[in-house]
PDB file of C-alpha atoms and ligand atoms in Angstrom:
ATOM      1  CA  UNK A   1      -0.289  35.007-109.800  1.00  0.00           C
ATOM      2  CA  UNK A   2       3.040  34.814-111.642  1.00  0.00           C
ATOM      3  CA  UNK A   3       3.727  37.207-114.470  1.00  0.00           C
ATOM      4  CA  UNK A   4       4.109  35.865-117.992  1.00  0.00           C
ATOM      5  CA  UNK A   5       6.292  36.821-120.933  1.00  0.00           C
ATOM      6  CA  UNK A   6       6.776  35.833-124.567  1.00  0.00           C
ATOM      7  CA  UNK A   7      10.290  36.153-125.993  1.00  0.00           C
ATOM      8  CA  UNK A   8      10.704  35.848-129.772  1.00  0.00           C
ATOM      9  CA  UNK A   9      13.882  34.314-131.177  1.00  0.00           C
ATOM     10  CA  UNK A  10      14.411  32.692-127.773  1.00  0.00           C
ATOM     11  CA  UNK A  11      15.894  29.464-129.162  1.00  0.00           C
ATOM     12  CA  UNK A  12      19.440  30.777-128.653  1.00  0.00           C
ATOM     13  CA  UNK A  13      21.705  33.782-128.117  1.00  0.00           C
ATOM     14  CA  UNK A  14      20.279  36.898-126.458  1.00  0.00           C
ATOM     15  CA  UNK A  15      16.668  35.669-126.557  1.00  0.00           C
ATOM     16  CA  UNK A  16      17.583  32.517-124.664  1.00  0.00           C
ATOM     17  CA  UNK A  17      19.356  34.639-122.005  1.00  0.00           C
ATOM     18  CA  UNK A  18      16.236  36.807-121.659  1.00  0.00           C
ATOM     19  CA  UNK A  19      14.044  33.694-121.344  1.00  0.00           C
ATOM     20  CA  UNK A  20      16.364  32.275-118.641  1.00  0.00           C
ATOM     21  CA  UNK A  21      16.452  35.493-116.624  1.00  0.00           C
ATOM     22  CA  UNK A  22      12.672  35.822-116.893  1.00  0.00           C
ATOM     23  CA  UNK A  23      12.258  32.247-115.638  1.00  0.00           C
ATOM     24  CA  UNK A  24      14.690  32.951-112.759  1.00  0.00           C
ATOM     25  CA  UNK A  25      12.545  35.988-111.905  1.00  0.00           C
ATOM     26  CA  UNK A  26       9.426  33.802-111.656  1.00  0.00           C
ATOM     27  CA  UNK A  27       7.816  34.464-115.036  1.00  0.00           C
ATOM     28  CA  UNK A  28       5.955  31.877-117.056  1.00  0.00           C
ATOM     29  CA  UNK A  29       7.805  31.985-120.382  1.00  0.00           C
ATOM     30  CA  UNK A  30       6.730  31.540-124.010  1.00  0.00           C
ATOM     31  CA  UNK A  31       9.871  30.521-125.913  1.00  0.00           C
ATOM     32  CA  UNK A  32       8.966  31.508-129.463  1.00  0.00           C
ATOM     33  CA  UNK A  33      11.289  30.656-132.342  1.00  0.00           C
ATOM     34  CA  UNK A  34      11.064  29.738-136.008  1.00  0.00           C
ATOM     35  CA  UNK A  35      13.285  26.781-135.126  1.00  0.00           C
ATOM     36  CA  UNK A  36      11.023  24.427-133.145  1.00  0.00           C
ATOM     37  CA  UNK A  37      13.841  22.168-131.939  1.00  0.00           C
ATOM     38  CA  UNK A  38      15.766  25.080-130.451  1.00  0.00           C
ATOM     39  CA  UNK A  39      12.590  26.425-128.811  1.00  0.00           C
ATOM     40  CA  UNK A  40      11.851  22.962-127.346  1.00  0.00           C
ATOM     41  CA  UNK A  41      15.381  22.618-125.961  1.00  0.00           C
ATOM     42  CA  UNK A  42      15.226  25.987-124.159  1.00  0.00           C
ATOM     43  CA  UNK A  43      11.632  25.606-122.926  1.00  0.00           C
ATOM     44  CA  UNK A  44      12.232  22.110-121.528  1.00  0.00           C
ATOM     45  CA  UNK A  45      15.184  23.405-119.477  1.00  0.00           C
ATOM     46  CA  UNK A  46      13.060  26.073-117.740  1.00  0.00           C
ATOM     47  CA  UNK A  47      10.694  25.491-114.787  1.00  0.00           C
ATOM     48  CA  UNK A  48       7.516  26.988-116.316  1.00  0.00           C
ATOM     49  CA  UNK A  49       7.822  27.481-120.060  1.00  0.00           C
ATOM     50  CA  UNK A  50       6.213  26.477-123.320  1.00  0.00           C
ATOM     51  CA  UNK A  51       7.858  26.200-126.745  1.00  0.00           C
ATOM     52  CA  UNK A  52       6.036  28.131-129.480  1.00  0.00           C
ATOM     53  CA  UNK A  53       7.187  27.373-133.015  1.00  0.00           C
ATOM     54  CA  UNK A  54       6.301  30.302-135.257  1.00  0.00           C
ATOM     55  CA  UNK A  55       7.759  32.839-137.628  1.00  0.00           C
ATOM     56  CA  UNK A  56       7.356  36.406-136.431  1.00  0.00           C
ATOM     57  CA  UNK A  57       6.697  37.396-140.042  1.00  0.00           C
ATOM     58  CA  UNK A  58       3.542  35.251-140.355  1.00  0.00           C
ATOM     59  CA  UNK A  59       0.452  36.763-138.658  1.00  0.00           C
ATOM     60  CA  UNK A  60      -1.480  33.451-138.704  1.00  0.00           C
ATOM     61  CA  UNK A  61       1.392  31.573-137.044  1.00  0.00           C
ATOM     62  CA  UNK A  62       1.693  34.288-134.399  1.00  0.00           C
ATOM     63  CA  UNK A  63      -2.035  34.207-133.599  1.00  0.00           C
ATOM     64  CA  UNK A  64      -1.815  30.415-133.283  1.00  0.00           C
ATOM     65  CA  UNK A  65       1.197  30.699-130.960  1.00  0.00           C
ATOM     66  CA  UNK A  66      -0.632  33.246-128.786  1.00  0.00           C
ATOM     67  CA  UNK A  67      -3.635  30.925-128.514  1.00  0.00           C
ATOM     68  CA  UNK A  68      -1.253  28.099-127.617  1.00  0.00           C
ATOM     69  CA  UNK A  69       0.296  30.256-124.862  1.00  0.00           C
ATOM     70  CA  UNK A  70      -3.213  30.435-123.413  1.00  0.00           C
ATOM     71  CA  UNK A  71      -3.064  33.841-121.713  1.00  0.00           C
ATOM     72  CA  UNK A  72      -2.175  37.408-122.607  1.00  0.00           C
ATOM     73  CA  UNK A  73       1.454  37.897-121.629  1.00  0.00           C
ATOM     74  CA  UNK A  74       2.372  40.746-119.281  1.00  0.00           C
ATOM     75  CA  UNK A  75       5.437  41.343-121.462  1.00  0.00           C
ATOM     76  CA  UNK A  76       6.523  40.760-125.048  1.00  0.00           C
ATOM     77  CA  UNK A  77      10.189  40.859-126.051  1.00  0.00           C
ATOM     78  CA  UNK A  78      10.604  41.281-129.805  1.00  0.00           C
ATOM     79  CA  UNK A  79      14.077  39.817-130.047  1.00  0.00           C
ATOM     80  CA  UNK A  80      14.036  37.687-133.229  1.00  0.00           C
ATOM     81  CA  UNK A  81      16.345  39.168-135.828  1.00  0.00           C
ATOM     82  CA  UNK A  82      18.649  38.322-138.717  1.00  0.00           C
ATOM     83  CA  UNK A  83      21.635  39.993-140.354  1.00  0.00           C
ATOM     84  CA  UNK A  84      22.888  39.978-143.941  1.00  0.00           C
ATOM     85  CA  UNK A  85      26.141  41.860-144.509  1.00  0.00           C
ATOM     86  CA  UNK A  86      27.285  43.340-147.791  1.00  0.00           C
ATOM     87  CA  UNK A  87      28.021  46.655-149.530  1.00  0.00           C
ATOM     88  CA  UNK A  88      24.832  48.533-150.405  1.00  0.00           C
ATOM     89  CA  UNK A  89      26.110  48.846-153.957  1.00  0.00           C
ATOM     90  CA  UNK A  90      26.023  45.046-154.370  1.00  0.00           C
ATOM     91  CA  UNK A  91      23.433  43.522-152.016  1.00  0.00           C
ATOM     92  CA  UNK A  92      20.440  41.770-153.526  1.00  0.00           C
ATOM     93  CA  UNK A  93      16.898  43.053-153.179  1.00  0.00           C
ATOM     94  CA  UNK A  94      16.035  39.648-151.728  1.00  0.00           C
ATOM     95  CA  UNK A  95      18.542  40.115-148.859  1.00  0.00           C
ATOM     96  CA  UNK A  96      17.366  43.687-148.245  1.00  0.00           C
ATOM     97  CA  UNK A  97      13.723  42.574-148.077  1.00  0.00           C
ATOM     98  CA  UNK A  98      14.389  39.622-145.770  1.00  0.00           C
ATOM     99  CA  UNK A  99      16.189  41.828-143.226  1.00  0.00           C
ATOM    100  CA  UNK A 100      13.439  44.476-143.261  1.00  0.00           C
ATOM    101  CA  UNK A 101      10.801  41.724-143.104  1.00  0.00           C
ATOM    102  CA  UNK A 102      12.158  40.039-139.963  1.00  0.00           C
ATOM    103  CA  UNK A 103      13.765  42.981-138.124  1.00  0.00           C
ATOM    104  CA  UNK A 104      11.035  45.567-138.703  1.00  0.00           C
ATOM    105  CA  UNK A 105       7.820  44.102-140.153  1.00  0.00           C
ATOM    106  CA  UNK A 106       7.987  41.006-137.912  1.00  0.00           C
ATOM    107  CA  UNK A 107       8.142  43.236-134.835  1.00  0.00           C
ATOM    108  CA  UNK A 108       5.098  45.172-136.046  1.00  0.00           C
ATOM    109  CA  UNK A 109       3.172  41.914-136.648  1.00  0.00           C
ATOM    110  CA  UNK A 110       3.945  40.504-133.178  1.00  0.00           C
ATOM    111  CA  UNK A 111       3.406  43.830-131.398  1.00  0.00           C
ATOM    112  CA  UNK A 112       0.058  44.441-133.067  1.00  0.00           C
ATOM    113  CA  UNK A 113      -1.163  40.890-132.316  1.00  0.00           C
ATOM    114  CA  UNK A 114      -0.028  40.984-128.679  1.00  0.00           C
ATOM    115  CA  UNK A 115      -0.872  44.693-128.307  1.00  0.00           C
ATOM    116  CA  UNK A 116      -4.534  44.056-129.205  1.00  0.00           C
ATOM    117  CA  UNK A 117      -4.715  41.387-126.485  1.00  0.00           C
ATOM    118  CA  UNK A 118      -2.845  43.599-123.979  1.00  0.00           C
ATOM    119  CA  UNK A 119      -5.280  46.423-124.712  1.00  0.00           C
ATOM    120  CA  UNK A 120      -8.206  44.138-123.795  1.00  0.00           C
ATOM    121  CA  UNK A 121      -6.285  42.931-120.741  1.00  0.00           C
ATOM    122  CA  UNK A 122      -5.500  46.368-119.251  1.00  0.00           C
ATOM    123  CA  UNK A 123      -1.920  46.842-120.440  1.00  0.00           C
ATOM    124  CA  UNK A 124       1.559  45.379-120.625  1.00  0.00           C
ATOM    125  CA  UNK A 125       5.181  46.023-121.523  1.00  0.00           C
ATOM    126  CA  UNK A 126       6.901  45.531-124.879  1.00  0.00           C
ATOM    127  CA  UNK A 127      10.671  45.609-125.394  1.00  0.00           C
ATOM    128  CA  UNK A 128      12.149  45.652-128.898  1.00  0.00           C
ATOM    129  CA  UNK A 129      15.709  44.532-129.642  1.00  0.00           C
ATOM    130  CA  UNK A 130      17.382  47.195-131.736  1.00  0.00           C
ATOM    131  CA  UNK A 131      21.173  47.584-132.176  1.00  0.00           C
ATOM    132  CA  UNK A 132      24.002  50.109-132.173  1.00  0.00           C
ATOM    133  CA  UNK A 133      23.933  49.327-135.914  1.00  0.00           C
ATOM    134  CA  UNK A 134      20.747  51.419-135.961  1.00  0.00           C
ATOM    135  CA  UNK A 135      22.437  54.249-134.036  1.00  0.00           C
ATOM    136  CA  UNK A 136      25.611  54.548-136.148  1.00  0.00           C
ATOM    137  CA  UNK A 137      26.012  53.463-139.780  1.00  0.00           C
ATOM    138  CA  UNK A 138      28.083  50.269-139.787  1.00  0.00           C
ATOM    139  CA  UNK A 139      30.022  49.621-143.002  1.00  0.00           C
ATOM    140  CA  UNK A 140      28.336  46.824-144.985  1.00  0.00           C
ATOM    141  CA  UNK A 141      25.453  46.603-142.506  1.00  0.00           C
ATOM    142  CA  UNK A 142      23.081  48.936-144.364  1.00  0.00           C
ATOM    143  CA  UNK A 143      19.940  46.825-144.486  1.00  0.00           C
ATOM    144  CA  UNK A 144      20.327  45.785-140.845  1.00  0.00           C
ATOM    145  CA  UNK A 145      20.979  49.336-139.605  1.00  0.00           C
ATOM    146  CA  UNK A 146      18.087  50.774-141.608  1.00  0.00           C
ATOM    147  CA  UNK A 147      15.708  48.181-140.150  1.00  0.00           C
ATOM    148  CA  UNK A 148      16.950  48.747-136.582  1.00  0.00           C
ATOM    149  CA  UNK A 149      16.787  52.533-136.899  1.00  0.00           C
ATOM    150  CA  UNK A 150      13.233  52.127-138.199  1.00  0.00           C
ATOM    151  CA  UNK A 151      12.481  49.860-135.260  1.00  0.00           C
ATOM    152  CA  UNK A 152      13.641  52.583-132.852  1.00  0.00           C
ATOM    153  CA  UNK A 153      11.064  54.949-134.378  1.00  0.00           C
ATOM    154  CA  UNK A 154       8.396  52.217-134.367  1.00  0.00           C
ATOM    155  CA  UNK A 155       9.117  51.767-130.642  1.00  0.00           C
ATOM    156  CA  UNK A 156       8.526  55.462-129.954  1.00  0.00           C
ATOM    157  CA  UNK A 157       5.471  55.475-132.220  1.00  0.00           C
ATOM    158  CA  UNK A 158       3.824  52.556-130.413  1.00  0.00           C
ATOM    159  CA  UNK A 159       4.626  54.134-127.032  1.00  0.00           C
ATOM    160  CA  UNK A 160       2.808  57.311-128.038  1.00  0.00           C
ATOM    161  CA  UNK A 161      -0.190  55.572-129.632  1.00  0.00           C
ATOM    162  CA  UNK A 162      -0.627  52.850-127.005  1.00  0.00           C
ATOM    163  CA  UNK A 163      -0.242  54.906-123.805  1.00  0.00           C
ATOM    164  CA  UNK A 164      -4.045  55.023-123.521  1.00  0.00           C
ATOM    165  CA  UNK A 165      -4.041  51.235-123.333  1.00  0.00           C
ATOM    166  CA  UNK A 166      -1.372  51.231-120.556  1.00  0.00           C
ATOM    167  CA  UNK A 167       1.062  49.496-122.876  1.00  0.00           C
ATOM    168  CA  UNK A 168       4.667  50.700-122.455  1.00  0.00           C
ATOM    169  CA  UNK A 169       7.065  50.183-125.362  1.00  0.00           C
ATOM    170  CA  UNK A 170      10.855  50.564-125.126  1.00  0.00           C
ATOM    171  CA  UNK A 171      13.918  49.233-126.887  1.00  0.00           C
ATOM    172  CA  UNK A 172      17.340  47.894-125.973  1.00  0.00           C
ATOM    173  CA  UNK A 173      20.234  48.454-128.374  1.00  0.00           C
ATOM    174  CA  UNK A 174      23.060  45.971-127.772  1.00  0.00           C
ATOM    175  CA  UNK A 175      26.644  46.845-128.708  1.00  0.00           C
ATOM    176  CA  UNK A 176      29.437  44.309-129.413  1.00  0.00           C
ATOM    177  CA  UNK A 177      28.043  41.136-127.842  1.00  0.00           C
ATOM    178  CA  UNK A 178      30.088  38.020-127.232  1.00  0.00           C
ATOM    179  CA  UNK A 179      27.489  35.543-128.487  1.00  0.00           C
ATOM    180  CA  UNK A 180      24.468  35.030-130.687  1.00  0.00           C
ATOM    181  CA  UNK A 181      24.809  36.239-134.259  1.00  0.00           C
ATOM    182  CA  UNK A 182      28.144  37.949-133.430  1.00  0.00           C
ATOM    183  CA  UNK A 183      29.827  34.719-132.317  1.00  0.00           C
ATOM    184  CA  UNK A 184      31.544  34.227-135.720  1.00  0.00           C
ATOM    185  CA  UNK A 185      32.925  37.804-135.613  1.00  0.00           C
ATOM    186  CA  UNK A 186      34.488  37.357-132.174  1.00  0.00           C
ATOM    187  CA  UNK A 187      35.874  33.912-132.988  1.00  0.00           C
ATOM    188  CA  UNK A 188      38.581  35.933-134.774  1.00  0.00           C
ATOM    189  CA  UNK A 189      41.121  36.726-131.997  1.00  0.00           C
ATOM    190  CA  UNK A 190      42.531  39.798-133.721  1.00  0.00           C
ATOM    191  CA  UNK A 191      39.127  41.409-134.286  1.00  0.00           C
ATOM    192  CA  UNK A 192      38.145  40.478-130.763  1.00  0.00           C
ATOM    193  CA  UNK A 193      41.156  42.060-129.022  1.00  0.00           C
ATOM    194  CA  UNK A 194      41.157  45.147-131.273  1.00  0.00           C
ATOM    195  CA  UNK A 195      37.511  45.822-130.505  1.00  0.00           C
ATOM    196  CA  UNK A 196      37.798  45.043-126.769  1.00  0.00           C
ATOM    197  CA  UNK A 197      40.415  47.755-126.152  1.00  0.00           C
ATOM    198  CA  UNK A 198      38.387  50.356-128.047  1.00  0.00           C
ATOM    199  CA  UNK A 199      35.228  49.853-126.013  1.00  0.00           C
ATOM    200  CA  UNK A 200      35.294  52.360-123.102  1.00  0.00           C
ATOM    201  CA  UNK A 201      34.335  49.528-120.687  1.00  0.00           C
ATOM    202  CA  UNK A 202      37.288  47.529-122.171  1.00  0.00           C
ATOM    203  CA  UNK A 203      35.305  44.363-122.741  1.00  0.00           C
ATOM    204  CA  UNK A 204      32.675  42.856-125.011  1.00  0.00           C
ATOM    205  CA  UNK A 205      29.106  42.690-123.727  1.00  0.00           C
ATOM    206  CA  UNK A 206      27.494  39.431-122.662  1.00  0.00           C
ATOM    207  CA  UNK A 207      24.039  38.121-123.513  1.00  0.00           C
ATOM    208  CA  UNK A 208      23.275  38.481-119.794  1.00  0.00           C
ATOM    209  CA  UNK A 209      24.152  42.216-119.907  1.00  0.00           C
ATOM    210  CA  UNK A 210      21.379  42.603-122.467  1.00  0.00           C
ATOM    211  CA  UNK A 211      18.899  40.362-120.644  1.00  0.00           C
ATOM    212  CA  UNK A 212      19.334  42.449-117.467  1.00  0.00           C
ATOM    213  CA  UNK A 213      18.292  45.652-119.243  1.00  0.00           C
ATOM    214  CA  UNK A 214      15.383  43.967-121.016  1.00  0.00           C
ATOM    215  CA  UNK A 215      13.963  42.547-117.802  1.00  0.00           C
ATOM    216  CA  UNK A 216      14.431  45.892-116.015  1.00  0.00           C
ATOM    217  CA  UNK A 217      12.271  47.524-118.695  1.00  0.00           C
ATOM    218  CA  UNK A 218       9.635  44.780-118.323  1.00  0.00           C
ATOM    219  CA  UNK A 219       9.593  45.072-114.534  1.00  0.00           C
ATOM    220  CA  UNK A 220       7.676  47.386-112.200  1.00  0.00           C
ATOM    221  CA  UNK A 221      10.985  49.214-111.568  1.00  0.00           C
ATOM    222  CA  UNK A 222      10.768  50.373-115.191  1.00  0.00           C
ATOM    223  CA  UNK A 223       7.094  51.357-114.895  1.00  0.00           C
ATOM    224  CA  UNK A 224       7.554  55.026-115.891  1.00  0.00           C
ATOM    225  CA  UNK A 225       9.972  54.461-118.784  1.00  0.00           C
ATOM    226  CA  UNK A 226       8.099  54.672-122.065  1.00  0.00           C
ATOM    227  CA  UNK A 227       9.251  55.214-125.653  1.00  0.00           C
ATOM    228  CA  UNK A 228      12.967  55.092-124.889  1.00  0.00           C
ATOM    229  CA  UNK A 229      15.994  53.147-125.971  1.00  0.00           C
ATOM    230  CA  UNK A 230      18.678  51.895-123.587  1.00  0.00           C
ATOM    231  CA  UNK A 231      21.957  51.582-125.453  1.00  0.00           C
ATOM    232  CA  UNK A 232      23.847  48.734-123.754  1.00  0.00           C
ATOM    233  CA  UNK A 233      27.247  49.024-125.401  1.00  0.00           C
ATOM    234  CA  UNK A 234      29.928  49.692-122.779  1.00  0.00           C
ATOM    235  CA  UNK A 235      30.093  53.257-124.101  1.00  0.00           C
ATOM    236  CA  UNK A 236      31.178  52.403-127.630  1.00  0.00           C
ATOM    237  CA  UNK A 237      28.755  54.737-129.434  1.00  0.00           C
ATOM    238  CA  UNK A 238      30.179  57.623-127.372  1.00  0.00           C
ATOM    239  CA  UNK A 239      33.790  56.888-128.297  1.00  0.00           C
ATOM    240  CA  UNK A 240      33.980  58.458-131.780  1.00  0.00           C
ATOM    241  CA  UNK A 241      36.400  61.252-130.770  1.00  0.00           C
ATOM    242  CA  UNK A 242      38.639  58.810-128.904  1.00  0.00           C
ATOM    243  CA  UNK A 243      39.626  57.126-132.151  1.00  0.00           C
ATOM    244  CA  UNK A 244      41.177  60.294-133.665  1.00  0.00           C
ATOM    245  CA  UNK A 245      44.849  61.205-133.048  1.00  0.00           C
ATOM    246  CA  UNK A 246      45.459  64.190-130.741  1.00  0.00           C
ATOM    247  CA  UNK A 247      48.502  66.329-129.887  1.00  0.00           C
ATOM    248  CA  UNK A 248      50.375  65.468-126.656  1.00  0.00           C
ATOM    249  CA  UNK A 249      49.533  68.921-125.265  1.00  0.00           C
ATOM    250  CA  UNK A 250      45.874  67.950-125.015  1.00  0.00           C
ATOM    251  CA  UNK A 251      46.744  65.240-122.500  1.00  0.00           C
ATOM    252  CA  UNK A 252      48.194  67.691-119.944  1.00  0.00           C
ATOM    253  CA  UNK A 253      46.335  70.028-117.585  1.00  0.00           C
ATOM    254  CA  UNK A 254      46.263  73.806-118.048  1.00  0.00           C
ATOM    255  CA  UNK A 255      46.335  76.360-120.885  1.00  0.00           C
ATOM    256  CA  UNK A 256      47.859  74.735-123.968  1.00  0.00           C
TER     257      UNK A 256
HETATM  258  N1  LIG B 301      24.574  39.383-130.932  1.00  0.00           N
HETATM  259  C1  LIG B 301      24.823  40.655-131.160  1.00  0.00           C
HETATM  260  O1  LIG B 301      25.986  41.061-131.221  1.00  0.00           O
HETATM  261  C2  LIG B 301      23.704  41.635-131.347  1.00  0.00           C
HETATM  262  C3  LIG B 301      24.028  42.995-131.338  1.00  0.00           C
HETATM  263  C4  LIG B 301      23.009  43.928-131.533  1.00  0.00           C
HETATM  264  C5  LIG B 301      21.698  43.503-131.685  1.00  0.00           C
HETATM  265  N2  LIG B 301      21.407  42.164-131.703  1.00  0.00           N
HETATM  266  C6  LIG B 301      20.008  41.783-131.868  1.00  0.00           C
HETATM  267  O2  LIG B 301      19.631  40.897-130.844  1.00  0.00           O
HETATM  268  C7  LIG B 301      18.617  40.005-131.317  1.00  0.00           C
HETATM  269  C8  LIG B 301      19.025  38.570-131.045  1.00  0.00           C
HETATM  270  O3  LIG B 301      20.222  38.306-131.748  1.00  0.00           O
HETATM  271  P1  LIG B 301      21.199  37.101-131.402  1.00  0.00           P
HETATM  272  O4  LIG B 301      22.569  37.632-131.490  1.00  0.00           O
HETATM  273  O5  LIG B 301      20.768  36.397-130.165  1.00  0.00           O
HETATM  274  O6  LIG B 301      20.950  36.212-132.706  1.00  0.00           O
HETATM  275  P2  LIG B 301      20.800  34.636-132.909  1.00  0.00           P
HETATM  276  O7  LIG B 301      20.955  34.424-134.369  1.00  0.00           O
HETATM  277  O8  LIG B 301      21.694  33.893-131.972  1.00  0.00           O
HETATM  278  O9  LIG B 301      19.300  34.360-132.438  1.00  0.00           O
HETATM  279  C9  LIG B 301      18.207  34.792-133.192  1.00  0.00           C
HETATM  280  C10 LIG B 301      17.076  33.799-133.002  1.00  0.00           C
HETATM  281  O10 LIG B 301      15.952  34.304-133.736  1.00  0.00           O
HETATM  282  C11 LIG B 301      15.360  33.222-134.425  1.00  0.00           C
HETATM  283  N3  LIG B 301      14.629  33.758-135.584  1.00  0.00           N
HETATM  284  C12 LIG B 301      15.134  34.282-136.727  1.00  0.00           C
HETATM  285  N4  LIG B 301      14.158  34.652-137.550  1.00  0.00           N
HETATM  286  C13 LIG B 301      12.991  34.382-136.920  1.00  0.00           C
HETATM  287  C14 LIG B 301      11.626  34.547-137.257  1.00  0.00           C
HETATM  288  N5  LIG B 301      11.244  35.077-138.438  1.00  0.00           N
HETATM  289  N6  LIG B 301      10.686  34.151-136.361  1.00  0.00           N
HETATM  290  C15 LIG B 301      11.041  33.612-135.179  1.00  0.00           C
HETATM  291  N7  LIG B 301      12.314  33.423-134.809  1.00  0.00           N
HETATM  292  C16 LIG B 301      13.287  33.807-135.661  1.00  0.00           C
HETATM  293  C17 LIG B 301      16.498  32.290-134.808  1.00  0.00           C
HETATM  294  O11 LIG B 301      16.059  30.979-135.068  1.00  0.00           O
HETATM  295  C18 LIG B 301      17.387  32.415-133.557  1.00  0.00           C
HETATM  296  O12 LIG B 301      17.079  31.424-132.591  1.00  0.00           O
HETATM  297  C19 LIG B 301      18.457  40.309-132.810  1.00  0.00           C
HETATM  298  O13 LIG B 301      17.350  41.164-132.990  1.00  0.00           O
HETATM  299  C20 LIG B 301      19.735  41.030-133.163  1.00  0.00           C
HETATM  300  O14 LIG B 301      19.573  41.891-134.252  1.00  0.00           O
HETATM  301  C21 LIG B 301      22.388  41.228-131.534  1.00  0.00           C
END
């Protein structure tokens, strides 16, 4: 029998790419999104998929969507997320709460609902979408980074608590991605080219780069990876020292 997967926030961007790769790999796909029209459009373009309109922050809507899916998925990808930029000194409590609600609490709600069913079903794989914004503080991205850093810990926590149920939980932390919520940032040519040259891989990431890592973690090839984060960023979080000036002598070989 084919494997099945539910991808949240799959109406566009990275989630859509994950849903497409899963479908190409033979999965039956639940395309879950708060935006029903976007979910319908993606699901109807895939061979074996169902659109599930629900907010990840509403437990009743999630239970209904799981019933609608009709089976316990082998994998859950908690991809739905939002961003609100702004200096911590100025941001509103409303913005802070909405980012924590979707990016952290929503993942807990979906994972608990699906995790209970996976437990009864003998196991499964969960992949959470974090961010390099949760690895390094990003100026004016404080609520987002705090939620994603919390999500990294939640990932490890679930992996430890749910091992008995044969549920693996990992996360993928995308870097600078040419698409999804970052599309407006990279529409600016100057920002785009300045960032591209500073990424060790000398390019932005694609939504497919992220989907590949997610589906690896869901697959049998990833069967012994549990409680870890794959940072898919072309090396950017390792490049801190590269941005500082250095004396010419450091660039030659030998005792300097
Ligand atoms: N694009 C990037 O550069 C980037 C980088 C790092 C991490 N991420 C993470 O990747 C994930 C996907 O981001 P994206 O760039 O594809 O964004 P996107 O805005 O293109 O897609 C997000 C999708 O989630 C849906 N959504 C939002 N709130 C929801 C809710 N409460 N319930 C259900 N669906 C909801 C939206 O309708 C949308 O279709 C997010 O978790 C984001 O934080 C993205």
